[in-house]
CSV table of C-alpha atoms and ligand atoms in Angstrom, one decimal:
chain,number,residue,atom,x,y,z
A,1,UNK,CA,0.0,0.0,0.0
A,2,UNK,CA,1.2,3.7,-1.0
A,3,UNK,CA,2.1,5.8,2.0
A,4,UNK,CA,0.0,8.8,2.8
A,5,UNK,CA,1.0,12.1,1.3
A,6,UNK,CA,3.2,14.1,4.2
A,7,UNK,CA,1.6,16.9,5.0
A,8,UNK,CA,3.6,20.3,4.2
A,9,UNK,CA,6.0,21.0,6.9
A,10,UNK,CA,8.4,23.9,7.7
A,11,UNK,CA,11.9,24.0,5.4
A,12,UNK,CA,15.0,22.5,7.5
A,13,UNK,CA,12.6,20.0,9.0
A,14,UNK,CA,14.0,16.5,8.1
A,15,UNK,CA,11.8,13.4,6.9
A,16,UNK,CA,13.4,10.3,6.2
A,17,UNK,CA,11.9,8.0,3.3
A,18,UNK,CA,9.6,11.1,1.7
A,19,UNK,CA,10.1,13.5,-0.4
A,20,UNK,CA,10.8,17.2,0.4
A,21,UNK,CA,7.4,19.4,0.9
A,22,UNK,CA,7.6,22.8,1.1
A,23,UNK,CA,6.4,25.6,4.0
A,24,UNK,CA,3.2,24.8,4.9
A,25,UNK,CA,0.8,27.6,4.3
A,26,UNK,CA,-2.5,26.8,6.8
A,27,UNK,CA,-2.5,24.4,9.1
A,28,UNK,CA,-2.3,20.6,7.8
A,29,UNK,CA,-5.1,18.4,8.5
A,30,UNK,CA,-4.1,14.5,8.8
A,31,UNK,CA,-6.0,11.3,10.2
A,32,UNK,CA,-3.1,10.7,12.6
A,33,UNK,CA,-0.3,13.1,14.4
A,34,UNK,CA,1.9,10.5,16.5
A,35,UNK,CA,3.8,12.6,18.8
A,36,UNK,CA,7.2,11.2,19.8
A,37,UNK,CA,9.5,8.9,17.3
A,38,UNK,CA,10.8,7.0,19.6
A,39,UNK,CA,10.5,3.0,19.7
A,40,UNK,CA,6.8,4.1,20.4
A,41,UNK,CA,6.2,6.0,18.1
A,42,UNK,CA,7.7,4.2,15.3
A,43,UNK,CA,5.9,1.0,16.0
A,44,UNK,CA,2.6,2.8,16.1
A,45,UNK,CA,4.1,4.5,12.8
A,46,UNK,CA,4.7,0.9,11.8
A,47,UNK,CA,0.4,-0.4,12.2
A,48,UNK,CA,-0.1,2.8,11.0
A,49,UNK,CA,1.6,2.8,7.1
A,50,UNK,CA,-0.8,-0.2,6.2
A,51,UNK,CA,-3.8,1.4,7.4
A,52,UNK,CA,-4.4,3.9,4.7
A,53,UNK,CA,-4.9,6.9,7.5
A,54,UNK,CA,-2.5,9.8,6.8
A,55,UNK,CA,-0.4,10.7,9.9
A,56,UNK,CA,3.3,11.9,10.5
A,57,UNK,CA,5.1,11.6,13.5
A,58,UNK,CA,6.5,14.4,14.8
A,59,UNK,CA,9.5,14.0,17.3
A,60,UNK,CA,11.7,16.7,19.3
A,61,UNK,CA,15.2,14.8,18.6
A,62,UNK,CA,17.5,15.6,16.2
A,63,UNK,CA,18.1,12.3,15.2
A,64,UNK,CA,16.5,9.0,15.3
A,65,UNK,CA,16.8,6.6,18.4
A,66,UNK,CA,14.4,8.2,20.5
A,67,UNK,CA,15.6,8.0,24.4
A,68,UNK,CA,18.7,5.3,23.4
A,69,UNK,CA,20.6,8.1,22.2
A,70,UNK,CA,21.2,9.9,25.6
A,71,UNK,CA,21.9,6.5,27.5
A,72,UNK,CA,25.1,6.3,28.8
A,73,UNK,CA,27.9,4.8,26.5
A,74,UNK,CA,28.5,1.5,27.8
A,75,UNK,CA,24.6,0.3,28.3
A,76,UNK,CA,23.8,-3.0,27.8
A,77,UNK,CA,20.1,-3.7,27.2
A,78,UNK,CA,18.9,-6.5,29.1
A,79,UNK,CA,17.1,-8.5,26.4
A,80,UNK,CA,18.9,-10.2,23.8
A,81,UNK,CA,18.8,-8.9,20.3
A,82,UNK,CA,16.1,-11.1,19.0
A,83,UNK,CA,13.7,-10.4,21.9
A,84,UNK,CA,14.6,-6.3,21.2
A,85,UNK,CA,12.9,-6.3,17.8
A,86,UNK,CA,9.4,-3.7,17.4
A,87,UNK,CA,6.8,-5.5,14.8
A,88,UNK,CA,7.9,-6.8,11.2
A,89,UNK,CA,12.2,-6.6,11.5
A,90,UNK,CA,14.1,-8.6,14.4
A,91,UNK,CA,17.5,-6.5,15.6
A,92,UNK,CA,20.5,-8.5,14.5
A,93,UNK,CA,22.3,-10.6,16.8
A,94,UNK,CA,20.1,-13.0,17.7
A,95,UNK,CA,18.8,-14.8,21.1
A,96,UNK,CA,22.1,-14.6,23.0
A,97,UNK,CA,23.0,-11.2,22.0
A,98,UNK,CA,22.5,-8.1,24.3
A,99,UNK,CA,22.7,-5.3,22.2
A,100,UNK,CA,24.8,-2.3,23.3
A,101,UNK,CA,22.9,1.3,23.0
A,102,UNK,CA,24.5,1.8,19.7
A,103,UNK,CA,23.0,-1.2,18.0
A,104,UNK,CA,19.9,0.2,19.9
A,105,UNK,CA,20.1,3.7,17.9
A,106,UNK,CA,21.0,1.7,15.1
A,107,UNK,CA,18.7,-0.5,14.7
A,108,UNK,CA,15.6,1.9,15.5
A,109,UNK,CA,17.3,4.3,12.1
A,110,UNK,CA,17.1,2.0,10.1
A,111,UNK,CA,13.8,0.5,11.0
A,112,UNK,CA,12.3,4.1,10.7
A,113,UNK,CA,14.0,4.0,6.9
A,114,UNK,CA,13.5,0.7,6.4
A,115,UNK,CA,9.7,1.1,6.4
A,116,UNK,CA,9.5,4.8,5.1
A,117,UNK,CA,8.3,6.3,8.6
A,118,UNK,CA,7.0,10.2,7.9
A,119,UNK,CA,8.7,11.3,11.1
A,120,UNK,CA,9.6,14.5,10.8
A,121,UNK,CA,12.5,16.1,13.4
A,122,UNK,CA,13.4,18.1,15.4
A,123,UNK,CA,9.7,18.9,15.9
A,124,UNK,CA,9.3,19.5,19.6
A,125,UNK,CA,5.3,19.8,20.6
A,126,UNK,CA,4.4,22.3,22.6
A,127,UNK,CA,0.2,21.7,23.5
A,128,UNK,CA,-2.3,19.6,22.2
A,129,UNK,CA,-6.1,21.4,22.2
A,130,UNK,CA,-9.6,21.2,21.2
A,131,UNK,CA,-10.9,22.6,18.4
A,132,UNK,CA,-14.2,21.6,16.8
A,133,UNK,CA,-14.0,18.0,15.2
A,134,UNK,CA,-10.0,18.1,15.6
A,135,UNK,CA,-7.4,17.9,18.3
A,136,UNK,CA,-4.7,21.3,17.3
A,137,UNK,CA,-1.0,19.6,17.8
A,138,UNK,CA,1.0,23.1,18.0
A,139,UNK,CA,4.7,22.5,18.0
A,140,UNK,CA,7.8,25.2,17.7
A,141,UNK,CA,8.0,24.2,14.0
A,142,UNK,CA,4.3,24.1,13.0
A,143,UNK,CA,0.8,23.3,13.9
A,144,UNK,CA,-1.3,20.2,12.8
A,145,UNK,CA,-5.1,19.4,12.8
A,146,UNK,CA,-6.0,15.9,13.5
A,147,UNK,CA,-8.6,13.4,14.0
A,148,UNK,CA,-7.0,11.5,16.6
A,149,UNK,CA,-3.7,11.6,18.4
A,150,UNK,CA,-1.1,9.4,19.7
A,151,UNK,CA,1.3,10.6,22.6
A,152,UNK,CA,4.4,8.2,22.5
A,153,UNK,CA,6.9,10.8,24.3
A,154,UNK,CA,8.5,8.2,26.7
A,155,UNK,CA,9.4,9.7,30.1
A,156,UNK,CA,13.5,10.0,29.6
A,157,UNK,CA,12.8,13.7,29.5
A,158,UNK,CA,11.2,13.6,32.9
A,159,UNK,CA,13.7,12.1,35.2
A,160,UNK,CA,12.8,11.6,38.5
A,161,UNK,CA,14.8,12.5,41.9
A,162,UNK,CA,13.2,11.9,45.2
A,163,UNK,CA,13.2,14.3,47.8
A,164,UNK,CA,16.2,13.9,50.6
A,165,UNK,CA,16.5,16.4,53.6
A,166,UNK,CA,19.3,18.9,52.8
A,167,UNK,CA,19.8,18.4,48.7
A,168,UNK,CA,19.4,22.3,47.8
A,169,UNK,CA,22.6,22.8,50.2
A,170,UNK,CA,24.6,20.1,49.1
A,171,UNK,CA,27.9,21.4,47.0
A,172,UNK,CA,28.9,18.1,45.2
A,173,UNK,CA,27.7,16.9,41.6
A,174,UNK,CA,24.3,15.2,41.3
A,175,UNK,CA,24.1,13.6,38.1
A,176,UNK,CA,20.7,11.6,36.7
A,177,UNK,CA,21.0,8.6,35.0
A,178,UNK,CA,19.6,10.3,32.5
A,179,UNK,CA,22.4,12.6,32.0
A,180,UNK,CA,25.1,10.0,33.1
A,181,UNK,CA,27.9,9.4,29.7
A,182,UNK,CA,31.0,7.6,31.6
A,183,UNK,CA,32.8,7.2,34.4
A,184,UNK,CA,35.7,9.6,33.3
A,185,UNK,CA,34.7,12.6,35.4
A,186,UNK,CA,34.8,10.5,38.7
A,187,UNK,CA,37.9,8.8,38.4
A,188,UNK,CA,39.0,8.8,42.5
A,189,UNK,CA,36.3,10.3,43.7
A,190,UNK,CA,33.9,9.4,46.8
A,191,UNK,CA,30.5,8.5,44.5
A,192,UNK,CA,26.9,7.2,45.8
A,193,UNK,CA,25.1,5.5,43.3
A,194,UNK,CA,21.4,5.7,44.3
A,195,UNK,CA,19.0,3.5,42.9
A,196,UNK,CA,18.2,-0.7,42.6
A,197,UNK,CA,17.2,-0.9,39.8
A,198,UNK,CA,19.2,-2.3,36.2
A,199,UNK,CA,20.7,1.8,35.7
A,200,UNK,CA,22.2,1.4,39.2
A,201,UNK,CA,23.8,-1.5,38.7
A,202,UNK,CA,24.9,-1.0,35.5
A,203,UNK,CA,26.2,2.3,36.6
A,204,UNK,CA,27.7,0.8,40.1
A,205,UNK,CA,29.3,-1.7,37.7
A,206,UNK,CA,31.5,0.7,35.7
A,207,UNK,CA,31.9,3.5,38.3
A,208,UNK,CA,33.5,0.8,40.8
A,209,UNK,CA,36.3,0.1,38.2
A,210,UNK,CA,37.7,3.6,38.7
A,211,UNK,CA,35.8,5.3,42.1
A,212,UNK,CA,35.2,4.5,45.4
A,213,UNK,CA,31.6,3.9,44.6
A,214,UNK,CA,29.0,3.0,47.4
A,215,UNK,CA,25.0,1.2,46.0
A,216,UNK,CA,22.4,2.9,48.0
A,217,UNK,CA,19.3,1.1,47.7
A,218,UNK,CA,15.6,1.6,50.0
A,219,UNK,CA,16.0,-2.2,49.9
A,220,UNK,CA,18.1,-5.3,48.7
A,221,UNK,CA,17.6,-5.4,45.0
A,222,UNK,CA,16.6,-8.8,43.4
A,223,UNK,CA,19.6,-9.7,41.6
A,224,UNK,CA,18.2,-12.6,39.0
A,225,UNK,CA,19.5,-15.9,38.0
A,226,UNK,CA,22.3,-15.4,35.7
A,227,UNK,CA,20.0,-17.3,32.8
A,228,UNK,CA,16.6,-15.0,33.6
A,229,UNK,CA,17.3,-12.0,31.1
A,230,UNK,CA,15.0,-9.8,29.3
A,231,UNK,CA,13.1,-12.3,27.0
A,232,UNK,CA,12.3,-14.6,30.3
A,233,UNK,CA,11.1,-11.8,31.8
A,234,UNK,CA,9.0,-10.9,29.4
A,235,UNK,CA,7.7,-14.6,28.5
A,236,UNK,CA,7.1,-15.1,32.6
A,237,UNK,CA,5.1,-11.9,32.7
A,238,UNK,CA,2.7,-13.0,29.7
A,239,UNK,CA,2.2,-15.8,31.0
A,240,UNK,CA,1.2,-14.6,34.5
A,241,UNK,CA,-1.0,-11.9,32.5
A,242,UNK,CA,-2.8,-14.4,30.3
A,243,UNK,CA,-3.4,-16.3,33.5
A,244,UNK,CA,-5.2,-13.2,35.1
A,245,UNK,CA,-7.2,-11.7,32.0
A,246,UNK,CA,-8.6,-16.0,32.9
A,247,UNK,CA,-9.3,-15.9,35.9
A,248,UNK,CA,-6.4,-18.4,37.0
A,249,UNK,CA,-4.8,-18.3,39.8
A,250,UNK,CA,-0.6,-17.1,39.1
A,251,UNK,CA,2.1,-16.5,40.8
A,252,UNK,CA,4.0,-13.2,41.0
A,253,UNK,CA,6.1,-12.7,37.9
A,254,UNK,CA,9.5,-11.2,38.2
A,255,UNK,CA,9.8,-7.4,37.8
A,256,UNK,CA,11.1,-5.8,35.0
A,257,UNK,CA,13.0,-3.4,37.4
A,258,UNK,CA,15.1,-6.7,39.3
A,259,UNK,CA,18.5,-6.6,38.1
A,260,UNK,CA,19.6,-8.8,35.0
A,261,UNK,CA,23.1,-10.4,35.5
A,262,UNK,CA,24.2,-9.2,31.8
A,263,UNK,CA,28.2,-10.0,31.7
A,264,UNK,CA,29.4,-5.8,33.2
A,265,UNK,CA,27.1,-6.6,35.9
A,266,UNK,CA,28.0,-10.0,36.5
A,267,UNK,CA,31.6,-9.2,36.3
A,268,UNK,CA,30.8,-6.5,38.6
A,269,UNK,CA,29.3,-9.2,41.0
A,270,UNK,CA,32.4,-11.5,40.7
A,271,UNK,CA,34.6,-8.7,41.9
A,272,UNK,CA,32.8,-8.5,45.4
A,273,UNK,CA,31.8,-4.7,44.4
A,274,UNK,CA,27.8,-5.2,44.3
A,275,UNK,CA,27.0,-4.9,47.7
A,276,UNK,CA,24.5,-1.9,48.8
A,277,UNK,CA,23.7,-0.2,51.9
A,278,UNK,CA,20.8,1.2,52.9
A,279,UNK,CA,20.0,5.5,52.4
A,280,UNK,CA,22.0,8.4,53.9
A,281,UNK,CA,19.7,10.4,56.2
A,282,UNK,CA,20.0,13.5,55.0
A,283,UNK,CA,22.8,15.8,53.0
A,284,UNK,CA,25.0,18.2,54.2
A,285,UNK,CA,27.1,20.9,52.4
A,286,UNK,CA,30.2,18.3,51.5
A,287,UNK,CA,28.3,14.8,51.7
A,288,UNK,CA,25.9,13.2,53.6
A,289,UNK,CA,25.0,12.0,57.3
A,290,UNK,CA,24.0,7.9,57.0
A,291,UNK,CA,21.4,6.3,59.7
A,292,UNK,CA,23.9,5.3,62.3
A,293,UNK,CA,24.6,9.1,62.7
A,294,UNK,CA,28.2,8.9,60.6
A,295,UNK,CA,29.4,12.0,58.8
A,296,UNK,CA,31.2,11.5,55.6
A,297,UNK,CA,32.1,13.2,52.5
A,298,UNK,CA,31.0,12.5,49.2
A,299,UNK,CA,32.0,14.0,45.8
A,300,UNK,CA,28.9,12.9,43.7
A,301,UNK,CA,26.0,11.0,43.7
A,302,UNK,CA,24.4,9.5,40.8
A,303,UNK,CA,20.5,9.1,40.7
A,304,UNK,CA,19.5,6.1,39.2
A,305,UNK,CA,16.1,6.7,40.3
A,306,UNK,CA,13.3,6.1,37.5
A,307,UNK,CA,11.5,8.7,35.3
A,308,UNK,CA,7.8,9.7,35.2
A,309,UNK,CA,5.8,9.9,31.8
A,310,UNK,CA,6.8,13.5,30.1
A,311,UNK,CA,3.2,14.5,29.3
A,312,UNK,CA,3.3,18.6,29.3
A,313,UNK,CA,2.3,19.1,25.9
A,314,UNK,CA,-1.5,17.4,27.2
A,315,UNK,CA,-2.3,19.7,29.9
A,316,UNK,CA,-4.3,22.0,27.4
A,317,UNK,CA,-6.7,18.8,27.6
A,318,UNK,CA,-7.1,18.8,31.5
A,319,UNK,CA,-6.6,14.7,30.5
A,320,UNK,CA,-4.0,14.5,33.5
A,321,UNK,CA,-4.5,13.1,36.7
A,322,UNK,CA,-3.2,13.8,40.5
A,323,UNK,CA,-0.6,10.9,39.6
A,324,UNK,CA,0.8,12.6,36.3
A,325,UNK,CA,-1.1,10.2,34.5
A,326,UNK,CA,-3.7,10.1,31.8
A,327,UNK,CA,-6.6,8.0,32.7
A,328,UNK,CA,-6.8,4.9,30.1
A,329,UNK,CA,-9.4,3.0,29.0
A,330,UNK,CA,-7.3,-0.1,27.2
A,331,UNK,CA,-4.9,2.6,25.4
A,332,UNK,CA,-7.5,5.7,24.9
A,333,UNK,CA,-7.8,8.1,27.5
A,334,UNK,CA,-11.2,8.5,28.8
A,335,UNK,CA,-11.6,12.2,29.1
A,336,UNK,CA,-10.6,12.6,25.6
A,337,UNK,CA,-11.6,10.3,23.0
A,338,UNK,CA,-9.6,11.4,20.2
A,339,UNK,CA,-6.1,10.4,22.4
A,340,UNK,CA,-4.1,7.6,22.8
A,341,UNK,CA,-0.9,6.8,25.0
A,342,UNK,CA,1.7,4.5,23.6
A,343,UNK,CA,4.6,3.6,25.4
A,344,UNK,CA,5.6,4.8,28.8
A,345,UNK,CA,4.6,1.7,31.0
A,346,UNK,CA,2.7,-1.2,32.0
A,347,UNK,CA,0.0,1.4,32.9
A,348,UNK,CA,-0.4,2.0,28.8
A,349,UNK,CA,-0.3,-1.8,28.1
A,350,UNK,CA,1.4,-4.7,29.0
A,351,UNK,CA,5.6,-4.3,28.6
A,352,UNK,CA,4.5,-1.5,26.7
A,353,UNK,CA,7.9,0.1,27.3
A,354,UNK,CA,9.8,-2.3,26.0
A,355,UNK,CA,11.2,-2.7,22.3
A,356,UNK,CA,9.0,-6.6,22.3
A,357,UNK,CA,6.2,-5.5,24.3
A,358,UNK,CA,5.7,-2.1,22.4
A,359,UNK,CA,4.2,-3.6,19.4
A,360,UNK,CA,1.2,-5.2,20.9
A,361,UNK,CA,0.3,-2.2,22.0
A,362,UNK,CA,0.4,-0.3,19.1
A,363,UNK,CA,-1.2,-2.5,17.3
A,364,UNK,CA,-4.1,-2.5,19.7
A,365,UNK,CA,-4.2,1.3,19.2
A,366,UNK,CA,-3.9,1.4,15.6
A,367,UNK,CA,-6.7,-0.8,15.4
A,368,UNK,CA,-8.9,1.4,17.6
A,369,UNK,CA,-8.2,4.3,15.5
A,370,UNK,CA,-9.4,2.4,12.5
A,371,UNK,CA,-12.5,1.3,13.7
A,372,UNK,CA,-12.9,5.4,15.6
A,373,UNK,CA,-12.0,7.4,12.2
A,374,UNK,CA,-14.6,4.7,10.0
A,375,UNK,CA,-17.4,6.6,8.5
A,376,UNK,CA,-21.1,5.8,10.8
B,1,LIG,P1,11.6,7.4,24.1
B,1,LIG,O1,12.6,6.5,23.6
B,1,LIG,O2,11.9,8.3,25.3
B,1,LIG,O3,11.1,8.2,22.9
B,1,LIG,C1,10.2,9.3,23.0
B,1,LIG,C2,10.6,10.3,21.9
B,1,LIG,O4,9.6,11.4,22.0
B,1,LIG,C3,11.9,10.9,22.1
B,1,LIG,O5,12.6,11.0,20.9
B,1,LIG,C4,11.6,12.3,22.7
B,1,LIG,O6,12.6,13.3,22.3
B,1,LIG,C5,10.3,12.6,22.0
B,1,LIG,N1,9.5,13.6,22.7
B,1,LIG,C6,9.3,13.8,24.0
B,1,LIG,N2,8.5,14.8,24.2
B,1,LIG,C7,8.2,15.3,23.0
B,1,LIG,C8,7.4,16.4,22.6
B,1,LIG,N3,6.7,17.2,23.4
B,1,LIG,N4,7.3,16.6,21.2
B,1,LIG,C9,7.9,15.8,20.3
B,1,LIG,N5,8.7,14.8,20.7
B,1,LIG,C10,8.8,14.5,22.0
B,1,LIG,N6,13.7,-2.0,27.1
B,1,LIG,C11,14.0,-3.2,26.4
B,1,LIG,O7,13.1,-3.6,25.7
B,1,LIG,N7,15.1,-3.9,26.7
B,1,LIG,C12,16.1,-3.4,27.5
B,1,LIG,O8,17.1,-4.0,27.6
B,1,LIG,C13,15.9,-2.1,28.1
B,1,LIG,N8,16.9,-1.6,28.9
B,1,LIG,C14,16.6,-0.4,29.5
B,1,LIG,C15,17.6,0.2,30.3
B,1,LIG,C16,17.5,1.4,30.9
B,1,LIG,C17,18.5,1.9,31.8
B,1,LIG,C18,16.3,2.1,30.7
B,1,LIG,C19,16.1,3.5,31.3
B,1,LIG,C20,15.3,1.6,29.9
B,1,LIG,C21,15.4,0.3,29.3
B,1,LIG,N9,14.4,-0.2,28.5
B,1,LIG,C22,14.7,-1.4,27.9
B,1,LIG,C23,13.1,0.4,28.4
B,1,LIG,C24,12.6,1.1,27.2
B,1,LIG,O9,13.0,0.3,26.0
B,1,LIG,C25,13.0,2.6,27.0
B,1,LIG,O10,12.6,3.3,28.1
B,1,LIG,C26,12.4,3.2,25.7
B,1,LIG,O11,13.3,4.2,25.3
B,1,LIG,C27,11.0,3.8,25.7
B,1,LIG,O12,10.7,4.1,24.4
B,1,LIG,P2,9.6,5.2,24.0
B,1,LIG,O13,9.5,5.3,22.5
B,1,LIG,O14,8.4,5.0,24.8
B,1,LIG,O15,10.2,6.6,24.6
């Protein structure tokens, strides 16, 4: 099936796999705005391109790879490369691979190329609004009329640091994950890694090579077998889900946030290094005061500490709730019928922030647009 005509778009603004339109005079009207081109976006991008619907997907980066690209250099995901694939085109490597974040940028380029995506970049969203029969996407390069919409903004751009007694006054580096490249600017320092999840011990992994680097965690993390990686995660969870939806009884499945042994962490483990301790009390100007009353001076501390859905651009819509969440019916919010959320977290669908799980979400949403956007 023919792609969809991209709608005209402001000059400098690049598309990959469609030809060059010029300024767009008016606002363009398409079935579809997907907003965020991200692993997301591009799998809804993906359902989309066979549907017939004309849509672009507009995302803020400058380049594709979504949130991969800002991960630090030395990330390992934690599925293997066949179970890291989004609908239609597997990532090379196969079921014993685990990709680095390079293959991950990779990969999600030339998937975008591979299947013609209209994403066009950097387009950075600014509100989505009523008006009439349409929803009004109005972004710092353009505006677009739609018939529905499909938020897929992920939540790296929202990292989240929890509140500790005394941070404002503290005079040493505090560094997200997020913003975390490599462990050159703490060689010898005194660094607290904060966090249990897979980005603290990944991170705890490399700093320990070259600082003295201390695991603070609110409780011992669940290190998993070394054989129970990303896909087994994954194929547990489904199952326990299936069970559910039922009405069987299941046990609980492993969380995607326990820690999977790939080989830096693992390594890490065989050095005697992954030990935590429970949190500091509070901070003071040079470091930080731990339970037992103990003084000590730290140079940095590294939050590994999670993310919350990046959903500004929908607060036109009054669609978000105490939480910071949209409230979902399956995938569509219910106090705006023309939206869906893709991505983000099991809240939006099942895995639904992973590359494998991300699809059957999409699809799901794709399919409700259909059957929403067909003539009475
Ligand atoms: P993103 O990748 O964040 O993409 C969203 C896009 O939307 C970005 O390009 C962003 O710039 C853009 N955007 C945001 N706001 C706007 C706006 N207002 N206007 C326009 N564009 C906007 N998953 C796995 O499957 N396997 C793994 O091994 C794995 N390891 C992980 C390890 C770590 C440390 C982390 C943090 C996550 C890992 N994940 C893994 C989870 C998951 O794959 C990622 O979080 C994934 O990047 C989410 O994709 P997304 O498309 O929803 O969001």
């Amino acid at each position: 099936m023919p792609l969809p005509a991209l709608p005209p778009r402001a000059p400098g603004i690049e598309a990959r796999g469609v030809a060059r339109a010029e300024v767009g005079r008016g606002m363009p009207v398409v079935d579809v705005v997907v907003i965020g081109g991200g692993q997301a976006g591009l799998a809804t991008g993906y359902h989309l391109r066979r549907t017939g619907l004309s849509h672009v997907i507009l995302d803020a980066q400058e380049e594709p790879g979504g949130a991969w690209r800002h991960a630090w250099e030395s990330l390992r995901l934690f599925s293997p490369a066949l179970f890291s694939s989004l609908p239609g085109w597997p990532m090379e490597g196969g079921p014993d691979h685990y990709p680095t974040r390079d293959e991950a940028v990779d990969y999600l380029g030339r998937y975008e190329e591979r299947y013609a995506l209209p994403v066009l970049r950097p387009v950075r969203v600014d509100a989505v609004r009523r008006e009439g029969a349409h929803l009004v996407v109005e972004a710092d390069r353009g505006v677009w009329r739609a018939a529905a919409v499909v938020s897929a903004t992920g939540s790296w751009e929202a990292p989240y640091v929890p509140e500790y007694p005394g941070r404002e006054r503290y005079g040493g580096v505090q560094l997200h994950s997020a913003r975390y490249r490599n462990p050159e600017p703490f060689v010898g320092k005194r660094v607290l890694v904060v966090g249990g999840g897979n980005s603290g011990a990944q991170i705890l992994a490399e700093l320990s090579r070259v600082a003295d680097a201390t695991w603070v965690t609110l409780r011992e993390p669940r290190l998993l077998p070394d054989h129970i990686d990303g896909r087994h995660l994954f194929d547990q969870a489904t199952a326990v889900y299936r069970a559910r939806q039922e009405g069987r009884a299941s046990p609980e499945p492993a969380s995607l946030g326990d820690v999977v042994m790939v080989p830096p962490v693992r390594e890490a483990r065989d050095r005697r290094v992954l030990r935590t301790v429970r949190p500091f009390e509070r901070f003071t100007a040079e470091g930080v005061v731990w339970e037992d009353g103990r003084e000590e001076r730290v140079d940095a501390v590294v939050w590994c500490t999670g993310f919350r859905p990046a959903l500004d651009h929908l607060r036109p819509l009054g669609v978000l709730e105490a939480d910071g969440r949209v409230r979902l019916e399956g995938n569509r919010s219910v106090r705006e019928r023309r939206l869906w959320m893709v991505g983000y977290g099991n809240w939006t669908g099942f895995a639904s922030a992973t590359l494998i799980g991300v699809g059957r979400s999409a699809r799901a949403v794709v399919a409700e647009i259909v059957d929403a956007l067909a003539p009475a």
